[in-house]
PDB file of C-alpha atoms and ligand atoms in Angstrom:
ATOM      1  CA  MET A   1      94.953 107.356 117.399  1.00 43.00           C
ATOM      2  CA  ALA A   2      98.466 107.868 116.087  1.00 44.00           C
ATOM      3  CA  ALA A   3      97.722 111.020 114.136  1.00 47.00           C
ATOM      4  CA  GLN A   4     101.308 111.347 113.019  1.00 71.00           C
ATOM      5  CA  THR A   5     100.943 108.225 110.879  1.00 90.00           C
ATOM      6  CA  VAL A   6      99.528 108.729 107.424  1.00 96.00           C
ATOM      7  CA  GLY A   7      98.526 106.092 104.940  1.00 97.00           C
ATOM      8  CA  VAL A   8      98.962 105.978 101.199  1.00 98.00           C
ATOM      9  CA  LEU A   9      96.367 103.996  99.292  1.00 98.00           C
ATOM     10  CA  ALA A  10      98.532 101.411  97.560  1.00 98.00           C
ATOM     11  CA  LEU A  11      96.182  99.795  95.070  1.00 97.00           C
ATOM     12  CA  GLN A  12      97.553 101.574  91.994  1.00 93.00           C
ATOM     13  CA  GLY A  13      99.610 104.568  90.930  1.00 89.00           C
ATOM     14  CA  ALA A  14     102.525 106.501  92.399  1.00 89.00           C
ATOM     15  CA  PHE A  15     102.070 105.411  96.011  1.00 96.00           C
ATOM     16  CA  ASP A  16     105.779 104.799  96.654  1.00 96.00           C
ATOM     17  CA  ALA A  17     106.663 108.363  95.746  1.00 97.00           C
ATOM     18  CA  HIS A  18     104.004 109.710  98.121  1.00 98.00           C
ATOM     19  CA  ALA A  19     105.210 107.521 100.966  1.00 97.00           C
ATOM     20  CA  ALA A  20     108.797 108.668 100.348  1.00 97.00           C
ATOM     21  CA  SER A  21     107.738 112.337 100.433  1.00 97.00           C
ATOM     22  CA  PHE A  22     105.885 111.845 103.723  1.00 97.00           C
ATOM     23  CA  ARG A  23     108.908 110.131 105.230  1.00 97.00           C
ATOM     24  CA  GLU A  24     111.098 113.006 104.089  1.00 97.00           C
ATOM     25  CA  VAL A  25     108.965 115.437 106.070  1.00 96.00           C
ATOM     26  CA  GLY A  26     109.368 113.209 109.109  1.00 95.00           C
ATOM     27  CA  VAL A  27     106.004 111.470 109.095  1.00 95.00           C
ATOM     28  CA  LYS A  28     105.442 107.741 109.334  1.00 95.00           C
ATOM     29  CA  ALA A  29     103.817 106.520 106.133  1.00 96.00           C
ATOM     30  CA  ARG A  30     102.097 103.162 105.683  1.00 96.00           C
ATOM     31  CA  GLN A  31     100.909 101.531 102.494  1.00 97.00           C
ATOM     32  CA  ILE A  32      97.208 100.773 102.735  1.00 98.00           C
ATOM     33  CA  ARG A  33      95.710  97.877 100.802  1.00 97.00           C
ATOM     34  CA  ARG A  34      92.763  96.879 102.981  1.00 97.00           C
ATOM     35  CA  VAL A  35      89.915  98.918 104.473  1.00 97.00           C
ATOM     36  CA  ALA A  36      90.825  97.577 107.916  1.00 97.00           C
ATOM     37  CA  ASP A  37      94.300  99.159 107.551  1.00 96.00           C
ATOM     38  CA  LEU A  38      92.722 102.633 107.847  1.00 96.00           C
ATOM     39  CA  ASP A  39      92.461 102.108 111.600  1.00 94.00           C
ATOM     40  CA  GLY A  40      94.750 104.394 113.524  1.00 91.00           C
ATOM     41  CA  LEU A  41      95.699 106.688 110.646  1.00 95.00           C
ATOM     42  CA  GLY A  42      95.484 110.485 110.857  1.00 94.00           C
ATOM     43  CA  GLY A  43      95.284 110.915 107.106  1.00 96.00           C
ATOM     44  CA  LEU A  44      95.194 109.020 103.837  1.00 98.00           C
ATOM     45  CA  MET A  45      96.676 109.992 100.488  1.00 98.00           C
ATOM     46  CA  ILE A  46      94.904 108.724  97.381  1.00 98.00           C
ATOM     47  CA  PRO A  47      97.527 108.814  94.620  1.00 97.00           C
ATOM     48  CA  GLY A  48      97.192 109.559  90.934  1.00 96.00           C
ATOM     49  CA  GLY A  49      96.938 106.821  88.377  1.00 95.00           C
ATOM     50  CA  GLU A  50      93.786 106.043  86.461  1.00 95.00           C
ATOM     51  CA  SER A  51      90.587 106.683  88.366  1.00 97.00           C
ATOM     52  CA  SER A  52      88.557 104.101  86.423  1.00 97.00           C
ATOM     53  CA  THR A  53      91.175 101.423  87.173  1.00 97.00           C
ATOM     54  CA  LEU A  54      91.281 102.495  90.799  1.00 97.00           C
ATOM     55  CA  LEU A  55      87.501 102.123  91.005  1.00 98.00           C
ATOM     56  CA  ASN A  56      87.738  98.599  89.614  1.00 97.00           C
ATOM     57  CA  LEU A  57      90.392  97.677  92.156  1.00 97.00           C
ATOM     58  CA  MET A  58      88.305  99.167  94.947  1.00 97.00           C
ATOM     59  CA  ALA A  59      85.362  96.923  94.114  1.00 96.00           C
ATOM     60  CA  ASP A  60      86.903  94.047  96.095  1.00 93.00           C
ATOM     61  CA  GLU A  61      86.270  95.688  99.457  1.00 97.00           C
ATOM     62  CA  PRO A  62      83.806  98.252 100.905  1.00 98.00           C
ATOM     63  CA  TRP A  63      86.212 101.154 100.261  1.00 98.00           C
ATOM     64  CA  PHE A  64      83.542 103.820  99.766  1.00 98.00           C
ATOM     65  CA  ASP A  65      81.933 103.088 103.143  1.00 98.00           C
ATOM     66  CA  GLY A  66      85.318 102.780 104.807  1.00 97.00           C
ATOM     67  CA  LEU A  67      86.696 106.047 103.418  1.00 98.00           C
ATOM     68  CA  ARG A  68      83.524 108.004 104.198  1.00 98.00           C
ATOM     69  CA  ARG A  69      83.577 106.664 107.739  1.00 97.00           C
ATOM     70  CA  PHE A  70      87.263 107.545 108.046  1.00 96.00           C
ATOM     71  CA  HIS A  71      86.434 111.117 106.994  1.00 96.00           C
ATOM     72  CA  ASP A  72      83.413 111.349 109.300  1.00 95.00           C
ATOM     73  CA  GLN A  73      85.532 110.215 112.196  1.00 94.00           C
ATOM     74  CA  GLY A  74      88.070 112.978 111.706  1.00 94.00           C
ATOM     75  CA  GLY A  75      90.555 111.540 109.212  1.00 96.00           C
ATOM     76  CA  VAL A  76      92.156 113.753 106.590  1.00 97.00           C
ATOM     77  CA  LEU A  77      91.760 112.641 102.986  1.00 98.00           C
ATOM     78  CA  ALA A  78      94.079 113.971 100.316  1.00 98.00           C
ATOM     79  CA  GLY A  79      94.080 113.106  96.636  1.00 98.00           C
ATOM     80  CA  THR A  80      96.297 113.878  93.689  1.00 98.00           C
ATOM     81  CA  CYS A  81      95.046 113.730  90.122  1.00 97.00           C
ATOM     82  CA  ALA A  82      93.013 110.478  89.942  1.00 97.00           C
ATOM     83  CA  GLY A  83      92.709 110.801  93.745  1.00 98.00           C
ATOM     84  CA  ALA A  84      91.157 114.260  93.319  1.00 98.00           C
ATOM     85  CA  ILE A  85      88.690 112.760  90.839  1.00 98.00           C
ATOM     86  CA  LEU A  86      87.713 110.093  93.330  1.00 98.00           C
ATOM     87  CA  LEU A  87      87.134 112.637  96.103  1.00 98.00           C
ATOM     88  CA  SER A  88      84.930 114.983  94.062  1.00 98.00           C
ATOM     89  CA  ARG A  89      81.192 115.214  94.142  1.00 98.00           C
ATOM     90  CA  GLU A  90      80.594 115.005  90.409  1.00 98.00           C
ATOM     91  CA  VAL A  91      82.843 113.550  87.718  1.00 98.00           C
ATOM     92  CA  ARG A  92      82.635 114.229  83.992  1.00 98.00           C
ATOM     93  CA  PRO A  93      82.218 112.017  82.065  1.00 97.00           C
ATOM     94  CA  GLN A  94      80.072 110.515  84.802  1.00 98.00           C
ATOM     95  CA  GLN A  95      81.655 107.907  87.076  1.00 97.00           C
ATOM     96  CA  PRO A  96      81.217 106.958  90.743  1.00 98.00           C
ATOM     97  CA  SER A  97      83.046 109.063  93.310  1.00 98.00           C
ATOM     98  CA  LEU A  98      83.208 109.570  97.080  1.00 98.00           C
ATOM     99  CA  GLY A  99      81.565 113.007  96.962  1.00 98.00           C
ATOM    100  CA  LEU A 100      83.557 114.379  99.908  1.00 98.00           C
ATOM    101  CA  LEU A 101      84.787 117.427  97.979  1.00 98.00           C
ATOM    102  CA  ASP A 102      82.092 119.761  96.693  1.00 98.00           C
ATOM    103  CA  ALA A 103      83.487 120.073  93.200  1.00 98.00           C
ATOM    104  CA  VAL A 104      82.640 119.164  89.640  1.00 98.00           C
ATOM    105  CA  ILE A 105      85.740 117.726  87.993  1.00 98.00           C
ATOM    106  CA  GLU A 106      86.385 116.771  84.384  1.00 98.00           C
ATOM    107  CA  ARG A 107      88.810 113.973  83.568  1.00 97.00           C
ATOM    108  CA  ASN A 108      91.610 114.376  81.010  1.00 94.00           C
ATOM    109  CA  ALA A 109      90.548 117.956  80.559  1.00 94.00           C
ATOM    110  CA  PHE A 110      93.667 119.393  78.950  1.00 84.00           C
ATOM    111  CA  GLY A 111      93.260 117.487  75.697  1.00 73.00           C
ATOM    112  CA  ARG A 112      95.539 115.127  73.829  1.00 66.00           C
ATOM    113  CA  GLN A 113      97.935 117.776  72.505  1.00 60.00           C
ATOM    114  CA  VAL A 114      98.954 118.713  76.029  1.00 69.00           C
ATOM    115  CA  ASP A 115      98.824 115.279  77.581  1.00 85.00           C
ATOM    116  CA  SER A 116     101.456 116.130  80.192  1.00 91.00           C
ATOM    117  CA  PHE A 117     103.279 119.289  81.154  1.00 93.00           C
ATOM    118  CA  GLU A 118     105.091 120.976  84.002  1.00 94.00           C
ATOM    119  CA  ALA A 119     104.248 124.436  85.229  1.00 95.00           C
ATOM    120  CA  PRO A 120     104.622 126.431  88.423  1.00 96.00           C
ATOM    121  CA  VAL A 121     101.564 126.469  90.667  1.00 98.00           C
ATOM    122  CA  ASP A 122     101.008 129.642  92.663  1.00 98.00           C
ATOM    123  CA  ALA A 123     100.204 128.328  96.137  1.00 98.00           C
ATOM    124  CA  PRO A 124     100.563 130.941  98.911  1.00 95.00           C
ATOM    125  CA  ALA A 125      99.148 128.453 101.442  1.00 93.00           C
ATOM    126  CA  LEU A 126     102.147 126.222 100.720  1.00 95.00           C
ATOM    127  CA  GLY A 127     104.585 129.084 101.055  1.00 95.00           C
ATOM    128  CA  GLY A 128     104.735 130.210  97.422  1.00 95.00           C
ATOM    129  CA  ALA A 129     105.209 128.622  94.020  1.00 96.00           C
ATOM    130  CA  VAL A 130     105.386 124.842  93.828  1.00 96.00           C
ATOM    131  CA  GLU A 131     106.368 122.806  90.823  1.00 96.00           C
ATOM    132  CA  GLY A 132     103.356 121.197  89.183  1.00 96.00           C
ATOM    133  CA  VAL A 133     103.568 118.037  87.102  1.00 96.00           C
ATOM    134  CA  PHE A 134     100.305 117.573  85.213  1.00 96.00           C
ATOM    135  CA  ILE A 135      99.708 114.175  83.635  1.00 95.00           C
ATOM    136  CA  ARG A 136      96.420 113.654  81.757  1.00 95.00           C
ATOM    137  CA  ALA A 137      95.192 116.022  84.406  1.00 96.00           C
ATOM    138  CA  PRO A 138      91.594 116.712  85.358  1.00 97.00           C
ATOM    139  CA  ARG A 139      90.178 120.223  85.723  1.00 97.00           C
ATOM    140  CA  PHE A 140      87.835 121.624  88.354  1.00 98.00           C
ATOM    141  CA  GLN A 141      84.792 122.944  86.513  1.00 97.00           C
ATOM    142  CA  ALA A 142      82.881 124.178  89.550  1.00 98.00           C
ATOM    143  CA  LEU A 143      83.624 124.608  93.233  1.00 98.00           C
ATOM    144  CA  TRP A 144      81.086 125.100  95.997  1.00 98.00           C
ATOM    145  CA  PRO A 145      81.598 128.045  98.362  1.00 97.00           C
ATOM    146  CA  GLU A 146      82.943 125.787 101.118  1.00 96.00           C
ATOM    147  CA  VAL A 147      85.937 124.908  98.973  1.00 98.00           C
ATOM    148  CA  ASP A 148      89.065 127.040  99.425  1.00 98.00           C
ATOM    149  CA  VAL A 149      91.457 127.452  96.542  1.00 98.00           C
ATOM    150  CA  LEU A 150      95.019 126.926  97.790  1.00 98.00           C
ATOM    151  CA  GLY A 151      96.792 126.903  94.461  1.00 98.00           C
ATOM    152  CA  ARG A 152      96.298 128.131  90.923  1.00 98.00           C
ATOM    153  CA  LEU A 153      97.764 127.565  87.520  1.00 96.00           C
ATOM    154  CA  GLY A 154      97.137 130.958  85.960  1.00 95.00           C
ATOM    155  CA  ASP A 155      93.541 131.651  86.952  1.00 95.00           C
ATOM    156  CA  GLU A 156      92.656 128.036  87.263  1.00 96.00           C
ATOM    157  CA  PRO A 157      92.231 126.305  90.660  1.00 98.00           C
ATOM    158  CA  VAL A 158      94.482 123.240  90.784  1.00 98.00           C
ATOM    159  CA  LEU A 159      94.876 122.746  94.547  1.00 98.00           C
ATOM    160  CA  VAL A 160      91.849 122.992  96.834  1.00 98.00           C
ATOM    161  CA  ARG A 161      90.770 122.221 100.359  1.00 98.00           C
ATOM    162  CA  GLN A 162      87.421 121.660 102.019  1.00 98.00           C
ATOM    163  CA  GLY A 163      87.831 121.002 105.726  1.00 96.00           C
ATOM    164  CA  ARG A 164      89.715 117.736 106.014  1.00 96.00           C
ATOM    165  CA  VAL A 165      89.800 117.090 102.266  1.00 98.00           C
ATOM    166  CA  VAL A 166      92.712 118.318 100.119  1.00 98.00           C
ATOM    167  CA  ALA A 167      92.892 117.742  96.381  1.00 98.00           C
ATOM    168  CA  ALA A 168      95.484 118.568  93.738  1.00 98.00           C
ATOM    169  CA  THR A 169      95.001 118.013  90.016  1.00 98.00           C
ATOM    170  CA  PHE A 170      98.777 117.632  89.620  1.00 97.00           C
ATOM    171  CA  HIS A 171     101.476 115.349  91.065  1.00 97.00           C
ATOM    172  CA  PRO A 172     103.468 116.966  93.885  1.00 96.00           C
ATOM    173  CA  GLU A 173     104.990 113.567  94.711  1.00 96.00           C
ATOM    174  CA  LEU A 174     106.925 113.560  91.429  1.00 96.00           C
ATOM    175  CA  THR A 175     108.874 116.691  92.325  1.00 95.00           C
ATOM    176  CA  ARG A 176     111.507 117.387  94.958  1.00 92.00           C
ATOM    177  CA  GLY A 177     109.328 119.922  96.763  1.00 95.00           C
ATOM    178  CA  LEU A 178     107.776 118.754 100.022  1.00 97.00           C
ATOM    179  CA  ALA A 179     105.402 121.644 100.812  1.00 98.00           C
ATOM    180  CA  PHE A 180     102.285 119.729  99.783  1.00 98.00           C
ATOM    181  CA  HIS A 181     103.128 116.678 101.905  1.00 98.00           C
ATOM    182  CA  ARG A 182     104.080 118.881 104.837  1.00 97.00           C
ATOM    183  CA  TYR A 183     100.729 120.667 104.545  1.00 97.00           C
ATOM    184  CA  VAL A 184      98.749 117.406 104.474  1.00 97.00           C
ATOM    185  CA  ALA A 185     100.758 115.937 107.349  1.00 96.00           C
ATOM    186  CA  ASP A 186     100.202 119.077 109.466  1.00 95.00           C
ATOM    187  CA  LEU A 187      96.489 118.934 108.728  1.00 95.00           C
ATOM    188  CA  ALA A 188      96.341 115.274 109.745  1.00 94.00           C
ATOM    189  CA  ARG A 189      98.035 116.191 113.003  1.00 90.00           C
ATOM    190  CA  THR A 190      95.935 119.253 113.859  1.00 85.00           C
ATOM    191  CA  THR A 191      92.407 118.383 112.738  1.00 73.00           C
ATOM    192  CA  GLN A 192      92.288 114.875 114.109  1.00 60.00           C
ATOM    193  CA  GLY A 193      88.910 114.276 115.667  1.00 54.00           C
ATOM    194  CA  ALA A 194      87.280 117.387 114.186  1.00 50.00           C
ATOM    195  CA  ARG A 195      83.668 117.017 113.172  1.00 48.00           C
ATOM    196  CA  SER A 196      82.376 117.216 109.611  1.00 48.00           C
ATOM    197  CA  THR A 197      81.221 120.648 108.510  1.00 51.00           C
ATOM    198  CA  PRO A 198      77.778 120.939 106.910  1.00 50.00           C
ATOM    199  CA  ARG A 199      77.811 120.982 103.136  1.00 53.00           C
ATOM    200  CA  SER A 200      75.665 123.209 100.964  1.00 54.00           C
ATOM    201  CA  ASN A 201      74.239 122.630  97.512  1.00 54.00           C
ATOM    202  CA  ARG A 202      74.987 126.018  96.056  1.00 53.00           C
ATOM    203  CA  PRO A 203      77.643 126.093  93.347  1.00 59.00           C
ATOM    204  CA  ARG A 204      80.120 129.004  93.332  1.00 57.00           C
ATOM    205  CA  THR A 205      80.440 128.862  89.584  1.00 60.00           C
ATOM    206  CA  GLN A 206      78.059 127.178  87.210  1.00 52.00           C
ATOM    207  CA  PRO A 207      79.645 124.227  85.446  1.00 52.00           C
ATOM    208  CA  THR A 208      80.158 124.977  81.768  1.00 48.00           C
ATOM    209  CA  PRO A 209      77.946 122.779  79.554  1.00 45.00           C
TER     210      PRO A 209
HETATM  211  N1  LIG B 301      93.447 110.787  83.644  1.00 85.63           N
HETATM  212  C1  LIG B 301      93.428 110.073  84.873  1.00 85.63           C
HETATM  213  C2  LIG B 301      92.001 109.748  85.298  1.00 85.63           C
HETATM  214  O1  LIG B 301      91.098 110.163  84.683  1.00 85.63           O
HETATM  215  C3  LIG B 301      94.132 110.806  85.957  1.00 85.63           C
HETATM  216  C4  LIG B 301      95.582 110.990  85.586  1.00 85.63           C
HETATM  217  C5  LIG B 301      96.517 110.915  86.719  1.00 85.63           C
HETATM  218  O2  LIG B 301      96.176 110.536  87.843  1.00 85.63           O
HETATM  219  N2  LIG B 301      97.731 111.229  86.415  1.00 85.63           N
HETATM  220  O3  LIG B 301      91.815 109.084  86.258  1.00 85.63           O
END
């Protein structure tokens, strides 16, 4: 497998910007429009957009099976915003998701008044503060103990990792910073072929009602 090649799911959303960021960190990036295109990739980025629209577009092909298999076989999956929603275990309001990240996530959770905003994310794992662009952003309501918080906005987790799954509720691809893409690319290079870790059912924090 060419682990240095990453894919960007190119069904909807800011996939061009992600591909450009990967190329800037010296990684080959391919736009992925078919399940069969996942072959040979070390990692896949699922971009932001609108998760319900993305789900509709994914109905044409067995994407859920294909992405779960990709993960099982050692591929890294990263998601930003709508991508993070798709990766999570439980979505509020309820909608189908891959369930590869043990998190409860709520869509559009910052309310209409603060539809979009920019704020620094404190992310020591990425080398310090990164610029965060939040657009109709979701919010993690609960994280299982296996999930590591890599970045926070105030107290709030906004960048998390569980094994080979990385999820951000903001849009790193819309800023000039490359730390997020470098991190994902490094992960795709170093964890290739790793086996899935067992997942538990115990929530770290109870979801708020
Ligand atoms: N609000 C979108 C959703 O629920 C996500 C927004 C985004 O990806 N910028 O899918």
